[in-house]
């Protein structure tokens, strides 16, 4: 899909954030994913042109970082943490359960294009293990069954909301725009902190009263 | 009375803690207003006097780092905040930014003024959409309030702040790889010297600080160096966030003075999950050598952990009970380092690959006793032979696990595979749901 004039204007505004324009390459790649769903060859050529780089230089960056996809992912991209702590506490069982439930291997996409599945590394939510991410939103304290219910809700077109995130799960392209630094107006939704984040504070206040 | 000292986390229990109104209700941005009336060098001295050390893992004194920036050099200076929190087990900066992004922005204003930077960046990992939203909104609100942009707080000082979102590369938490990534390259560490203080972002003098380090600065400005020094131990001052995860009854965040012990923290977390015992733990993420029950009373400060043979790191306490297979745990971490090795240095790129192959054989019972020595030999050829500490981190769990659990590796060989049931270590061991 060709990039429209208004999309190119957004790209130019992203470049203008930085003292040197090459620094804009990462948000531009996120933005490209918000338009096409993945990083297309056309996007690479356009970014190269805007930043006065060779296409090989843009390709080199896009292939270094795992969040940039060179082929379509699902409307909802599901990542199961299988780094040691989550894996041990149930992440391996959840990942195996989802693969079987969806009939997918790692990096696979369902035929209806709704769900893609990937095992991911530590996502900085270990006190909520086992953790599942969907479009990089937190789904804390998951079980095999809750993860299956989650992907079923996605395939039914009505995904369950994140545990610490916006009121509803936004799709992959909308998420990519947020990662490009474009404010979608949902920052004030959701909890300020989950229970585990507040545990020490609560104990401290109780101690001060007692 | 508990030993806890919530400062950074003091108001996380208020529903609007992440908004500028919520932050100002408790004196937010008064420290920045105060700092902008001070001499920049006096701020650097105050932070030096406080004893604040980097909370991102290395523990380098923050004020000293700021003091390394050459002044009067007619060059642009940059402050870059490392919010790329990706070290396995580490989960303190993301909840901090979700609950209170403004304390980081206020710290950035103070730090930038101190080192005479007019441009600052927050490099945040890309896999945390809602945290990105919160920080982005907070930056916009701070601009609207006149705390960022031109003539901030009416002081005549200008400061631009840009949120830069990563894209899934652990190595970008290493400060020079982060700078390469921010410049628009593949995130690969640089050879030092020159250090970032001399040639950092765009080859200009640059300070790179962790989120928690910078977020600690406003409280030091408002309360003074002595207040901060009164917490902690002789060389490890102040309060910090300890993150307990894994097989504990109640995992979570605990803000306490440096030097608290795991025994004390476990009491607060309700102990190891019912019916189980502590087997091994990481004091500061997977790159810090493992500890066991014999380290329950080790003071968790920079010196105490180091004297016991590990590192305080990010204070990411991952707790594992007796149901956890040590070989499985170490193999999984090693696969992580293999995946995240940027490929620049041969010992790390090739070595982590070999480590994974050997550990896989050992886990499935196909290895030999000679493989254990081969692992150690490989580790000694990887450690210290690469540009950055990723390689050293990869060796840590292997070397330390062989020190404490060699017999369990041997059991895999004798048993023809893992003697433990992985189902028993999950949180849903019985029902499977």
CSV table of C-alpha atoms in Angstrom, one decimal, chain A residues 16-27 30 53 57 59-68 82-94 120-130 133-138 141-146 164-168 170 174-176 178-210, chain B residues 1-2 4-6 9-19 78 85-92 94-95 98-99 119 121 123 125-134 136-137 140 162-169 171-172 177 180-188 201-204 244-247 250-255 268-269 318-320 324 328-330 332-333 335-336 339-340 342 422-423 425-428 432-433:
chain,number,residue,atom,x,y,z
A,16,UNK,CA,11.6,16.5,13.3
A,17,UNK,CA,11.7,15.2,16.9
A,18,UNK,CA,15.4,14.4,16.7
A,19,UNK,CA,18.5,16.5,16.5
A,20,UNK,CA,19.8,14.2,13.7
A,21,UNK,CA,17.3,12.5,11.5
A,22,UNK,CA,18.8,9.0,11.4
A,23,UNK,CA,17.6,8.7,15.0
A,24,UNK,CA,14.0,8.6,13.6
A,25,UNK,CA,14.6,5.2,12.0
A,26,UNK,CA,13.0,3.1,14.8
A,27,UNK,CA,9.8,5.1,15.3
A,30,UNK,CA,7.0,1.2,14.1
A,53,UNK,CA,20.3,6.3,3.7
A,57,UNK,CA,21.0,0.3,6.1
A,59,UNK,CA,17.0,-3.3,6.3
A,60,UNK,CA,19.9,-3.9,8.6
A,61,UNK,CA,18.1,-2.1,11.4
A,62,UNK,CA,14.7,-3.6,10.8
A,63,UNK,CA,16.1,-7.2,10.9
A,64,UNK,CA,18.0,-6.6,14.1
A,65,UNK,CA,15.0,-5.9,16.3
A,66,UNK,CA,12.5,-8.7,16.9
A,67,UNK,CA,9.4,-6.4,17.1
A,68,UNK,CA,9.8,-5.4,13.5
A,82,UNK,CA,9.1,-18.6,28.4
A,83,UNK,CA,12.1,-17.1,30.0
A,84,UNK,CA,13.1,-19.1,33.0
A,85,UNK,CA,10.9,-17.8,35.8
A,86,UNK,CA,7.7,-17.6,33.8
A,87,UNK,CA,8.5,-20.9,32.0
A,88,UNK,CA,8.9,-22.7,35.3
A,89,UNK,CA,5.8,-21.3,36.9
A,90,UNK,CA,3.6,-22.2,33.9
A,91,UNK,CA,4.7,-20.4,30.8
A,92,UNK,CA,5.9,-23.5,29.1
A,93,UNK,CA,2.6,-25.2,29.7
A,94,UNK,CA,0.7,-22.1,28.5
A,120,UNK,CA,8.9,-14.1,24.2
A,121,UNK,CA,11.7,-13.1,26.6
A,122,UNK,CA,11.3,-11.5,30.0
A,123,UNK,CA,8.7,-8.7,29.8
A,124,UNK,CA,9.4,-7.0,33.2
A,125,UNK,CA,6.4,-8.3,35.0
A,126,UNK,CA,7.9,-11.2,36.9
A,127,UNK,CA,5.9,-10.5,40.0
A,128,UNK,CA,2.8,-11.3,37.9
A,129,UNK,CA,4.1,-14.6,36.5
A,130,UNK,CA,3.1,-16.4,34.3
A,133,UNK,CA,1.4,-10.3,26.3
A,134,UNK,CA,-1.0,-9.4,23.6
A,135,UNK,CA,-0.1,-6.5,21.3
A,136,UNK,CA,2.4,-5.8,24.1
A,137,UNK,CA,-0.2,-5.2,26.7
A,138,UNK,CA,0.0,-7.1,30.1
A,141,UNK,CA,-1.1,-14.3,36.3
A,142,UNK,CA,-2.2,-16.5,33.5
A,143,UNK,CA,-3.1,-20.2,33.4
A,144,UNK,CA,-3.4,-22.5,30.5
A,145,UNK,CA,-7.2,-22.1,30.6
A,146,UNK,CA,-7.2,-18.3,30.9
A,164,UNK,CA,-2.8,-3.5,33.5
A,165,UNK,CA,-3.7,-1.6,30.4
A,166,UNK,CA,-6.4,0.3,28.5
A,167,UNK,CA,-10.1,-0.5,28.8
A,168,UNK,CA,-9.9,-2.6,25.6
A,170,UNK,CA,-6.3,-2.4,20.5
A,174,UNK,CA,-3.2,0.8,16.4
A,175,UNK,CA,-0.6,-0.5,18.8
A,176,UNK,CA,2.3,0.1,16.4
A,178,UNK,CA,1.5,4.1,19.9
A,179,UNK,CA,5.0,2.7,19.7
A,180,UNK,CA,5.8,5.2,17.0
A,181,UNK,CA,5.1,7.8,19.7
A,182,UNK,CA,1.6,8.8,18.6
A,183,UNK,CA,-0.7,9.5,21.5
A,184,UNK,CA,-3.9,7.5,21.1
A,185,UNK,CA,-5.6,9.1,24.1
A,186,UNK,CA,-5.9,6.0,26.2
A,187,UNK,CA,-3.2,6.7,28.7
A,188,UNK,CA,-5.6,7.5,31.6
A,189,UNK,CA,-7.4,4.2,31.3
A,190,UNK,CA,-6.8,1.2,33.5
A,191,UNK,CA,-5.2,0.7,36.9
A,192,UNK,CA,-2.3,2.8,38.1
A,193,UNK,CA,-0.7,-0.3,39.6
A,194,UNK,CA,-1.5,-4.0,40.1
A,195,UNK,CA,-1.7,-5.7,43.5
A,196,UNK,CA,1.8,-7.0,43.4
A,197,UNK,CA,3.2,-3.6,42.7
A,198,UNK,CA,1.4,-2.3,45.8
A,199,UNK,CA,2.3,-5.1,48.2
A,200,UNK,CA,5.2,-3.4,50.0
A,201,UNK,CA,3.4,-0.1,50.2
A,202,UNK,CA,0.4,-1.8,51.8
A,203,UNK,CA,2.5,-3.7,54.3
A,204,UNK,CA,4.3,-0.5,55.2
A,205,UNK,CA,1.1,1.5,55.8
A,206,UNK,CA,-0.3,-1.3,57.9
A,207,UNK,CA,2.9,-1.4,60.0
A,208,UNK,CA,2.8,2.4,60.5
A,209,UNK,CA,-0.8,2.1,61.8
A,210,UNK,CA,-0.2,-0.9,64.0
B,1,UNK,CA,7.3,-2.1,62.4
B,2,UNK,CA,8.6,-3.0,59.0
B,4,UNK,CA,10.1,-0.7,54.5
B,5,UNK,CA,10.6,3.0,53.3
B,6,UNK,CA,8.3,3.8,50.5
B,9,UNK,CA,6.3,4.1,45.6
B,10,UNK,CA,4.7,6.2,48.4
B,11,UNK,CA,1.6,7.2,46.4
B,12,UNK,CA,1.2,4.3,44.0
B,13,UNK,CA,-2.0,3.3,45.8
B,14,UNK,CA,-3.8,6.5,44.6
B,15,UNK,CA,-5.9,5.9,41.5
B,16,UNK,CA,-4.6,9.0,39.7
B,17,UNK,CA,-1.0,8.6,40.8
B,18,UNK,CA,0.2,8.8,37.2
B,19,UNK,CA,-1.4,12.1,36.3
B,78,UNK,CA,22.7,14.9,26.4
B,85,UNK,CA,14.4,-2.8,31.5
B,86,UNK,CA,14.9,-6.3,30.1
B,87,UNK,CA,17.2,-8.2,32.4
B,88,UNK,CA,15.3,-11.4,33.3
B,89,UNK,CA,13.7,-11.0,36.7
B,90,UNK,CA,13.8,-7.2,36.6
B,91,UNK,CA,10.4,-5.6,37.0
B,92,UNK,CA,10.7,-2.4,38.9
B,94,UNK,CA,7.9,-0.6,34.4
B,95,UNK,CA,5.6,-0.5,37.4
B,98,UNK,CA,3.1,3.0,34.9
B,99,UNK,CA,2.2,4.5,38.3
B,119,UNK,CA,18.0,17.7,25.0
B,121,UNK,CA,15.8,11.2,25.8
B,123,UNK,CA,14.8,5.1,25.8
B,125,UNK,CA,11.7,-0.9,25.7
B,126,UNK,CA,9.1,-1.5,23.0
B,127,UNK,CA,7.1,-4.4,24.5
B,128,UNK,CA,5.1,-2.3,27.1
B,129,UNK,CA,2.4,-0.4,25.2
B,130,UNK,CA,0.6,1.0,28.2
B,131,UNK,CA,3.7,2.2,29.9
B,132,UNK,CA,4.6,4.0,26.6
B,133,UNK,CA,1.2,5.6,26.7
B,134,UNK,CA,1.6,6.8,30.3
B,136,UNK,CA,4.1,9.9,26.4
B,137,UNK,CA,1.1,11.5,28.1
B,140,UNK,CA,2.9,16.1,26.9
B,162,UNK,CA,11.8,12.9,23.6
B,163,UNK,CA,10.4,9.4,24.3
B,164,UNK,CA,12.2,6.8,22.1
B,165,UNK,CA,10.6,3.4,21.9
B,166,UNK,CA,12.8,0.4,21.4
B,167,UNK,CA,11.9,-2.7,19.4
B,168,UNK,CA,12.8,-5.8,21.3
B,169,UNK,CA,16.5,-6.1,21.9
B,171,UNK,CA,21.3,-5.6,24.4
B,172,UNK,CA,20.0,-2.1,24.1
B,177,UNK,CA,24.4,-0.3,22.5
B,180,UNK,CA,23.9,3.3,18.9
B,181,UNK,CA,20.3,2.2,18.8
B,182,UNK,CA,19.2,5.8,19.6
B,183,UNK,CA,21.4,7.1,16.8
B,184,UNK,CA,19.5,4.8,14.4
B,185,UNK,CA,21.9,1.8,14.1
B,186,UNK,CA,21.7,-1.8,15.1
B,187,UNK,CA,22.1,-1.9,18.9
B,188,UNK,CA,25.7,-3.0,19.3
B,201,UNK,CA,25.2,10.3,21.8
B,202,UNK,CA,26.3,11.8,18.4
B,203,UNK,CA,29.8,11.7,19.9
B,204,UNK,CA,28.9,14.4,22.4
B,244,UNK,CA,10.4,-10.5,44.6
B,245,UNK,CA,9.1,-13.0,42.1
B,246,UNK,CA,8.8,-16.8,41.7
B,247,UNK,CA,7.9,-19.4,44.3
B,250,UNK,CA,3.1,-13.1,47.7
B,251,UNK,CA,5.4,-11.8,45.0
B,252,UNK,CA,5.7,-8.0,44.5
B,253,UNK,CA,7.7,-4.8,45.0
B,254,UNK,CA,9.2,-3.8,48.3
B,255,UNK,CA,10.9,-0.4,48.7
B,268,UNK,CA,7.1,-9.7,54.1
B,269,UNK,CA,6.2,-11.8,51.1
B,318,UNK,CA,13.8,-14.5,41.5
B,319,UNK,CA,13.0,-17.3,43.9
B,320,UNK,CA,12.9,-20.9,43.0
B,324,UNK,CA,12.7,-26.4,39.9
B,328,UNK,CA,16.3,-26.5,32.9
B,329,UNK,CA,16.5,-23.1,34.5
B,330,UNK,CA,20.1,-22.5,33.4
B,332,UNK,CA,16.6,-21.4,29.5
B,333,UNK,CA,18.6,-18.4,30.6
B,335,UNK,CA,19.0,-19.7,25.3
B,336,UNK,CA,18.0,-16.2,26.2
B,339,UNK,CA,19.1,-15.1,21.3
B,340,UNK,CA,20.1,-11.7,22.6
B,342,UNK,CA,24.2,-9.0,19.2
B,422,UNK,CA,8.1,-29.8,35.5
B,423,UNK,CA,4.4,-29.8,36.3
B,425,UNK,CA,6.9,-26.3,39.6
B,426,UNK,CA,3.9,-24.6,38.0
B,427,UNK,CA,1.4,-22.5,39.9
B,428,UNK,CA,-1.4,-24.7,38.6
B,432,UNK,CA,-3.9,-27.8,35.2
B,433,UNK,CA,-5.9,-24.7,34.8
